[in-house]
mmCIF file of C-alpha atoms and ligand atoms in Angstrom:
data_model
loop_
_atom_site.group_PDB
_atom_site.id
_atom_site.type_symbol
_atom_site.label_atom_id
_atom_site.label_comp_id
_atom_site.label_asym_id
_atom_site.label_seq_id
_atom_site.Cartn_x
_atom_site.Cartn_y
_atom_site.Cartn_z
ATOM 1 C CA MET A 1 -7.053 154.329 123.805
ATOM 2 C CA ALA A 2 -5.093 152.690 126.542
ATOM 3 C CA VAL A 3 -6.537 149.173 126.952
ATOM 4 C CA THR A 4 -6.855 148.919 130.657
ATOM 5 C CA ASN A 5 -7.076 145.441 132.268
ATOM 6 C CA LYS A 6 -10.697 146.006 133.205
ATOM 7 C CA LEU A 7 -11.551 146.912 129.706
ATOM 8 C CA LYS A 8 -9.696 143.922 128.306
ATOM 9 C CA VAL A 9 -11.800 141.619 130.546
ATOM 10 C CA GLU A 10 -15.023 143.260 129.393
ATOM 11 C CA VAL A 11 -14.222 143.030 125.715
ATOM 12 C CA ILE A 12 -13.079 139.447 125.993
ATOM 13 C CA ASP A 13 -16.193 138.412 127.941
ATOM 14 C CA TYR A 14 -18.283 140.206 125.313
ATOM 15 C CA LEU A 15 -16.716 138.189 122.479
ATOM 16 C CA LEU A 16 -16.628 134.835 124.254
ATOM 17 C CA ARG A 17 -20.275 135.280 125.177
ATOM 18 C CA ALA A 18 -21.166 135.966 121.544
ATOM 19 C CA GLU A 19 -19.478 132.765 120.523
ATOM 20 C CA HIS A 20 -21.000 130.693 123.320
ATOM 21 C CA GLU A 21 -24.522 132.031 122.853
ATOM 22 C CA VAL A 22 -24.201 131.872 119.068
ATOM 23 C CA LYS A 23 -25.294 135.562 118.782
ATOM 24 C CA GLU A 24 -23.722 138.252 116.595
ATOM 25 C CA VAL A 25 -22.644 141.454 118.333
ATOM 26 C CA VAL A 26 -21.833 145.040 117.456
ATOM 27 C CA LYS A 27 -18.135 145.402 116.594
ATOM 28 C CA ILE A 28 -15.913 146.647 119.370
ATOM 29 C CA THR A 29 -14.453 149.610 117.445
ATOM 30 C CA ASP A 30 -17.958 151.226 117.604
ATOM 31 C CA GLN A 31 -17.187 151.742 121.240
ATOM 32 C CA TYR A 32 -13.343 151.965 121.087
ATOM 33 C CA PRO A 33 -12.626 153.655 117.693
ATOM 34 C CA ASP A 34 -8.988 154.192 118.559
ATOM 35 C CA LEU A 35 -8.112 150.534 119.239
ATOM 36 C CA SER A 36 -4.809 149.865 117.507
ATOM 37 C CA ILE A 37 -3.841 146.637 115.818
ATOM 38 C CA GLU A 38 -1.135 146.009 118.442
ATOM 39 C CA GLU A 39 -3.756 146.410 121.208
ATOM 40 C CA ALA A 40 -6.077 144.054 119.276
ATOM 41 C CA TYR A 41 -3.334 141.359 119.279
ATOM 42 C CA ASP A 42 -3.027 141.891 123.101
ATOM 43 C CA LEU A 43 -6.781 141.310 123.356
ATOM 44 C CA GLN A 44 -6.593 138.290 121.050
ATOM 45 C CA LYS A 45 -3.818 136.746 123.165
ATOM 46 C CA LYS A 46 -5.886 137.131 126.405
ATOM 47 C CA LEU A 47 -9.052 135.966 124.703
ATOM 48 C CA ILE A 48 -7.270 132.726 123.677
ATOM 49 C CA GLU A 49 -5.934 132.190 127.151
ATOM 50 C CA ARG A 50 -9.447 132.624 128.615
ATOM 51 C CA ARG A 51 -11.055 130.447 126.004
ATOM 52 C CA MET A 52 -8.472 127.609 126.599
ATOM 53 C CA GLU A 53 -9.160 127.809 130.308
ATOM 54 C CA LYS A 54 -12.951 127.850 129.939
ATOM 55 C CA THR A 55 -13.213 125.067 127.327
ATOM 56 C CA LYS A 56 -10.237 122.976 128.561
ATOM 57 C CA THR A 57 -8.701 123.061 125.082
ATOM 58 C CA LYS A 58 -5.147 123.059 123.908
ATOM 59 C CA ARG A 59 -3.284 124.873 121.153
ATOM 60 C CA LEU A 60 -3.714 123.198 117.772
ATOM 61 C CA GLY A 61 -1.842 125.743 115.703
ATOM 62 C CA ILE A 62 -1.980 129.050 113.950
ATOM 63 C CA LYS A 63 -4.145 130.471 111.159
ATOM 64 C CA LEU A 64 -3.517 133.218 108.654
ATOM 65 C CA GLY A 65 -6.115 135.499 107.259
ATOM 66 C CA LEU A 66 -6.261 138.166 104.513
ATOM 67 C CA THR A 67 -3.304 136.643 102.745
ATOM 68 C CA SER A 68 -4.642 137.108 99.281
ATOM 69 C CA LYS A 69 -4.190 140.438 97.528
ATOM 70 C CA ALA A 70 -7.907 140.315 96.575
ATOM 71 C CA LYS A 71 -8.956 140.051 100.220
ATOM 72 C CA GLN A 72 -6.437 142.675 101.322
ATOM 73 C CA GLU A 73 -7.688 145.145 98.638
ATOM 74 C CA MET A 74 -11.257 144.486 99.705
ATOM 75 C CA MET A 75 -10.399 145.407 103.300
ATOM 76 C CA GLY A 76 -8.208 148.291 102.220
ATOM 77 C CA VAL A 77 -5.165 146.832 104.144
ATOM 78 C CA HIS A 78 -1.693 145.746 103.152
ATOM 79 C CA GLU A 79 -1.079 143.217 105.869
ATOM 80 C CA ALA A 80 -2.187 139.765 106.635
ATOM 81 C CA ILE A 81 -3.438 138.780 110.099
ATOM 82 C CA TYR A 82 -3.006 135.716 112.302
ATOM 83 C CA GLY A 83 -4.880 133.955 115.003
ATOM 84 C CA TYR A 84 -4.782 130.760 117.076
ATOM 85 C CA LEU A 85 -6.408 127.349 116.377
ATOM 86 C CA LEU A 86 -7.509 125.370 119.366
ATOM 87 C CA SER A 87 -8.127 121.626 119.734
ATOM 88 C CA ASP A 88 -11.964 121.941 119.840
ATOM 89 C CA MET A 89 -11.963 123.682 116.465
ATOM 90 C CA LEU A 90 -10.875 120.529 114.705
ATOM 91 C CA ALA A 91 -13.775 118.900 112.948
ATOM 92 C CA PHE A 92 -13.822 115.825 110.781
ATOM 93 C CA GLU A 93 -15.094 114.882 107.341
ATOM 94 C CA TRP A 94 -17.215 112.079 108.730
ATOM 95 C CA GLU A 95 -18.823 114.202 111.479
ATOM 96 C CA PRO A 96 -21.303 116.829 110.218
ATOM 97 C CA LEU A 97 -20.857 120.278 111.675
ATOM 98 C CA GLN A 98 -23.405 121.348 114.212
ATOM 99 C CA GLN A 99 -24.900 124.196 112.324
ATOM 100 C CA HIS A 100 -26.851 125.509 115.362
ATOM 101 C CA ARG A 101 -23.540 126.160 117.105
ATOM 102 C CA LEU A 102 -22.492 128.628 114.319
ATOM 103 C CA ILE A 103 -23.826 132.201 113.733
ATOM 104 C CA HIS A 104 -23.286 132.787 109.965
ATOM 105 C CA PRO A 105 -20.516 130.454 108.921
ATOM 106 C CA LYS A 106 -18.506 130.591 105.668
ATOM 107 C CA ALA A 107 -16.190 127.997 104.202
ATOM 108 C CA GLU A 108 -12.673 128.792 102.813
ATOM 109 C CA PRO A 109 -10.431 126.461 100.792
ATOM 110 C CA GLU A 110 -6.951 126.430 102.341
ATOM 111 C CA ILE A 111 -3.687 124.647 102.275
ATOM 112 C CA ALA A 112 -2.649 123.499 105.736
ATOM 113 C CA PHE A 113 1.011 122.837 106.890
ATOM 114 C CA ILE A 114 1.800 120.368 109.581
ATOM 115 C CA MET A 115 5.011 121.360 111.353
ATOM 116 C CA GLY A 116 7.640 118.793 111.883
ATOM 117 C CA GLU A 117 9.870 121.154 113.864
ATOM 118 C CA ASP A 118 9.644 124.342 115.937
ATOM 119 C CA LEU A 119 10.211 127.461 113.857
ATOM 120 C CA MET A 120 10.909 130.894 115.263
ATOM 121 C CA GLY A 121 12.639 134.127 114.275
ATOM 122 C CA GLU A 122 12.229 137.439 112.421
ATOM 123 C CA GLU A 123 14.488 136.251 109.550
ATOM 124 C CA VAL A 124 12.518 133.026 108.751
ATOM 125 C CA THR A 125 11.936 132.536 105.022
ATOM 126 C CA ALA A 126 9.482 130.452 102.960
ATOM 127 C CA ALA A 127 12.345 128.025 102.241
ATOM 128 C CA ASP A 128 12.752 127.538 106.075
ATOM 129 C CA VAL A 129 9.058 126.918 106.338
ATOM 130 C CA MET A 130 9.229 124.208 103.597
ATOM 131 C CA LYS A 131 12.044 122.564 105.450
ATOM 132 C CA ALA A 132 10.376 122.658 108.877
ATOM 133 C CA ALA A 133 6.958 121.422 107.581
ATOM 134 C CA LYS A 134 6.407 117.698 107.609
ATOM 135 C CA PHE A 135 3.308 117.595 105.496
ATOM 136 C CA VAL A 136 0.854 119.774 103.553
ATOM 137 C CA VAL A 137 -2.796 118.813 103.424
ATOM 138 C CA ALA A 138 -6.031 120.116 101.875
ATOM 139 C CA ALA A 139 -8.251 121.979 104.282
ATOM 140 C CA ILE A 140 -11.496 123.883 104.698
ATOM 141 C CA GLU A 141 -11.591 126.521 107.283
ATOM 142 C CA VAL A 142 -14.943 127.563 108.687
ATOM 143 C CA ILE A 143 -14.924 131.201 109.662
ATOM 144 C CA ASP A 144 -17.738 132.653 111.797
ATOM 145 C CA SER A 145 -17.161 136.261 112.732
ATOM 146 C CA ARG A 146 -18.867 137.140 115.987
ATOM 147 C CA TYR A 147 -19.709 140.533 114.469
ATOM 148 C CA LYS A 148 -22.997 141.617 113.030
ATOM 149 C CA ASP A 149 -23.265 141.006 109.300
ATOM 150 C CA PHE A 150 -19.657 139.700 109.208
ATOM 151 C CA ARG A 151 -18.495 143.365 109.027
ATOM 152 C CA PHE A 152 -15.491 144.711 110.897
ATOM 153 C CA THR A 153 -12.300 146.732 110.772
ATOM 154 C CA LEU A 154 -8.866 145.212 111.080
ATOM 155 C CA PRO A 155 -8.523 145.610 114.888
ATOM 156 C CA ASP A 156 -11.971 144.136 115.336
ATOM 157 C CA VAL A 157 -11.208 140.963 113.407
ATOM 158 C CA VAL A 158 -7.826 140.540 115.092
ATOM 159 C CA ALA A 159 -9.397 140.746 118.580
ATOM 160 C CA ASP A 160 -12.011 138.252 117.431
ATOM 161 C CA ASN A 161 -9.179 135.696 116.712
ATOM 162 C CA CYS A 162 -9.600 136.383 113.023
ATOM 163 C CA SER A 163 -13.118 134.849 112.860
ATOM 164 C CA SER A 164 -11.856 131.350 113.602
ATOM 165 C CA ALA A 165 -14.446 128.702 114.242
ATOM 166 C CA LYS A 166 -13.637 125.276 112.786
ATOM 167 C CA LEU A 167 -11.222 123.473 110.390
ATOM 168 C CA ILE A 168 -11.467 120.181 108.538
ATOM 169 C CA LEU A 169 -8.438 118.470 107.065
ATOM 170 C CA GLY A 170 -8.299 116.123 104.074
ATOM 171 C CA SER A 171 -6.837 112.670 104.590
ATOM 172 C CA LYS A 172 -3.928 112.838 102.069
ATOM 173 C CA MET A 173 -0.712 113.971 103.636
ATOM 174 C CA VAL A 174 1.908 115.056 101.094
ATOM 175 C CA LYS A 175 5.565 116.103 101.698
ATOM 176 C CA PRO A 176 5.839 119.774 100.908
ATOM 177 C CA GLU A 177 8.746 119.379 98.446
ATOM 178 C CA GLU A 178 6.687 116.996 96.318
ATOM 179 C CA LEU A 179 4.361 119.744 95.064
ATOM 180 C CA ASP A 180 4.723 123.165 93.487
ATOM 181 C CA LEU A 181 2.433 124.878 95.985
ATOM 182 C CA SER A 182 2.319 128.179 94.077
ATOM 183 C CA ASN A 183 0.902 126.280 91.174
ATOM 184 C CA ILE A 184 -1.780 124.238 92.819
ATOM 185 C CA GLY A 185 -5.322 124.729 91.311
ATOM 186 C CA MET A 186 -8.404 124.387 93.465
ATOM 187 C CA VAL A 187 -12.080 124.013 92.760
ATOM 188 C CA MET A 188 -14.720 124.337 95.436
ATOM 189 C CA SER A 189 -18.317 123.134 94.965
ATOM 190 C CA LYS A 190 -21.485 123.428 97.014
ATOM 191 C CA ASN A 191 -24.062 120.713 96.660
ATOM 192 C CA GLY A 192 -22.455 119.594 93.440
ATOM 193 C CA GLU A 193 -22.170 123.034 91.765
ATOM 194 C CA MET A 194 -18.854 124.872 91.368
ATOM 195 C CA VAL A 195 -18.913 128.034 93.544
ATOM 196 C CA THR A 196 -15.284 129.219 93.449
ATOM 197 C CA THR A 197 -11.789 128.428 92.136
ATOM 198 C CA GLY A 198 -8.322 129.529 93.169
ATOM 199 C CA SER A 199 -4.607 128.841 93.015
ATOM 200 C CA GLY A 200 -1.850 128.479 95.538
ATOM 201 C CA SER A 201 -0.290 131.668 94.142
ATOM 202 C CA ALA A 202 -3.227 133.665 95.548
ATOM 203 C CA VAL A 203 -1.734 133.253 98.975
ATOM 204 C CA LEU A 204 1.018 135.904 98.966
ATOM 205 C CA GLY A 205 2.506 134.285 95.831
ATOM 206 C CA HIS A 206 3.159 131.006 97.698
ATOM 207 C CA PRO A 207 1.521 129.570 100.788
ATOM 208 C CA ALA A 208 4.892 129.085 102.483
ATOM 209 C CA GLU A 209 5.512 132.854 102.110
ATOM 210 C CA ALA A 210 2.334 133.535 104.115
ATOM 211 C CA VAL A 211 3.467 131.109 106.841
ATOM 212 C CA ALA A 212 6.954 132.811 106.926
ATOM 213 C CA TRP A 213 5.201 136.138 107.394
ATOM 214 C CA ALA A 214 3.258 134.692 110.392
ATOM 215 C CA VAL A 215 6.555 133.333 111.936
ATOM 216 C CA GLN A 216 8.103 136.808 111.612
ATOM 217 C CA LYS A 217 5.118 138.419 113.191
ATOM 218 C CA LEU A 218 4.947 135.950 116.009
ATOM 219 C CA ALA A 219 8.687 136.497 116.659
ATOM 220 C CA GLN A 220 7.931 140.160 117.434
ATOM 221 C CA ARG A 221 5.890 138.837 120.335
ATOM 222 C CA GLY A 222 8.470 136.297 121.418
ATOM 223 C CA GLU A 223 6.499 133.402 119.890
ATOM 224 C CA GLY A 224 6.844 130.975 117.045
ATOM 225 C CA LEU A 225 5.479 127.802 115.489
ATOM 226 C CA GLN A 226 5.773 124.577 117.474
ATOM 227 C CA LYS A 227 6.393 121.090 116.290
ATOM 228 C CA GLY A 228 3.012 119.472 115.646
ATOM 229 C CA ASP A 229 1.218 122.792 114.930
ATOM 230 C CA ILE A 230 -1.315 122.827 112.138
ATOM 231 C CA VAL A 231 -1.007 126.105 110.206
ATOM 232 C CA LEU A 232 -3.754 127.304 107.955
ATOM 233 C CA SER A 233 -2.087 129.502 105.292
ATOM 234 C CA GLY A 234 -5.171 131.529 104.273
ATOM 235 C CA ALA A 235 -7.984 131.198 101.788
ATOM 236 C CA LEU A 236 -7.284 130.596 98.098
ATOM 237 C CA SER A 237 -10.515 132.336 97.130
ATOM 238 C CA GLU A 238 -13.419 134.182 98.730
ATOM 239 C CA ALA A 239 -15.345 132.526 101.582
ATOM 240 C CA VAL A 240 -18.628 130.791 100.732
ATOM 241 C CA ALA A 241 -21.639 130.863 103.092
ATOM 242 C CA PHE A 242 -23.357 127.593 103.878
ATOM 243 C CA ASP A 243 -26.449 126.420 105.703
ATOM 244 C CA MET A 244 -27.824 123.278 107.181
ATOM 245 C CA ASP A 245 -27.694 120.203 104.929
ATOM 246 C CA ASP A 246 -25.166 121.834 102.577
ATOM 247 C CA THR A 247 -22.105 119.877 101.420
ATOM 248 C CA ILE A 248 -19.013 121.659 100.393
ATOM 249 C CA ILE A 249 -16.090 119.996 98.626
ATOM 250 C CA ALA A 250 -12.714 121.622 97.950
ATOM 251 C CA GLN A 251 -10.596 119.711 95.445
ATOM 252 C CA PHE A 252 -6.879 120.579 95.136
ATOM 253 C CA ASP A 253 -4.354 119.450 92.463
ATOM 254 C CA GLY A 254 -2.101 116.865 94.048
ATOM 255 C CA LEU A 255 -3.724 117.146 97.514
ATOM 256 C CA GLY A 256 -7.032 115.425 96.848
ATOM 257 C CA SER A 257 -10.229 116.758 98.314
ATOM 258 C CA VAL A 258 -11.749 117.685 101.659
ATOM 259 C CA THR A 259 -15.500 117.659 102.416
ATOM 260 C CA LEU A 260 -17.631 119.676 104.829
ATOM 261 C CA SER A 261 -21.182 118.756 105.626
ATOM 262 C CA SER A 262 -23.480 120.438 108.047
ATOM 263 C CA ARG A 263 -26.561 119.191 109.929
ATOM 264 C CA TYR A 264 -28.596 120.075 112.912
ATOM 265 C CA VAL A 265 -27.255 117.542 115.454
ATOM 266 C CA LYS A 266 -27.158 117.796 119.170
HETATM 267 C C1 LIG B 1 -11.080 137.139 108.463
HETATM 268 C C2 LIG B 1 -10.440 135.786 108.364
HETATM 269 C C3 LIG B 1 -9.993 135.515 106.966
HETATM 270 C C4 LIG B 1 -8.635 133.974 105.476
HETATM 271 O O1 LIG B 1 -8.256 132.788 105.198
HETATM 272 O O2 LIG B 1 -8.412 134.932 104.670
HETATM 273 C C5 LIG B 1 -9.389 134.173 106.729
HETATM 274 C C6 LIG B 1 -12.457 137.146 107.789
HETATM 275 O O3 LIG B 1 -12.570 137.338 106.601
HETATM 276 O O4 LIG B 1 -13.452 136.937 108.490
HETATM 277 O O5 LIG B 1 -9.419 133.312 107.563
HETATM 278 MG MG1 LIG B 2 -9.020 131.387 106.609
#
């Protein structure tokens, strides 16, 4: 399918409306079964531009998805995906999430990189990422697919900015070289009970490998990471659904913990 400009606008409106009205929608490949991944990235780019315009938000960084072999196998794909983080997605540990603004949110434990330098190019390696990153920090990403029942194909999820909704950062900033990121253990609990565990190696062997992959992919579109970007390197385990009044804590070796709480607050 050639994605005409008219069609782009329609699909983008459809997804932005779903987010704004907090309503799940039928996935777009039901209507456009031939949508390619490259076309989906075109849609994503336009969607982000429109969303920034509408909500007066700025770029916060980049997120990776499907970086663990387990998640890739689940989806039957062999590639990770990336999307954009915007300034209004940043939430704080001391500020409960507004549950009524989310459709069917799930929490993912992640390692975030804070970039100290721009980084661009198709040859960028994990070592370059480690050098260009100023800090690593514990994070919880809240994903909230706009699609019905959280089910989608790869082009659907790419166009939907990889299910991005919110992110929360821990307060301990660590220099990347001070930790062996491939060996970091993580335990995530919900209301005091352990729900999932993981290791940094789940993220393509090493979280910096995942970030390097994203830099290479971005370079194909003439883009890169920017100084100050926050980069979410992908979930260390499966995502965990949560509801109002739930508290989720992800605790990482060497990075401390990060807490998500959710309430009905207007
Ligand atoms: C896609 C986004 C996955 C991750 O860290 O793997 C993701 C989804 O599963 O909805 O953010
Ligand atoms: Mg994620």
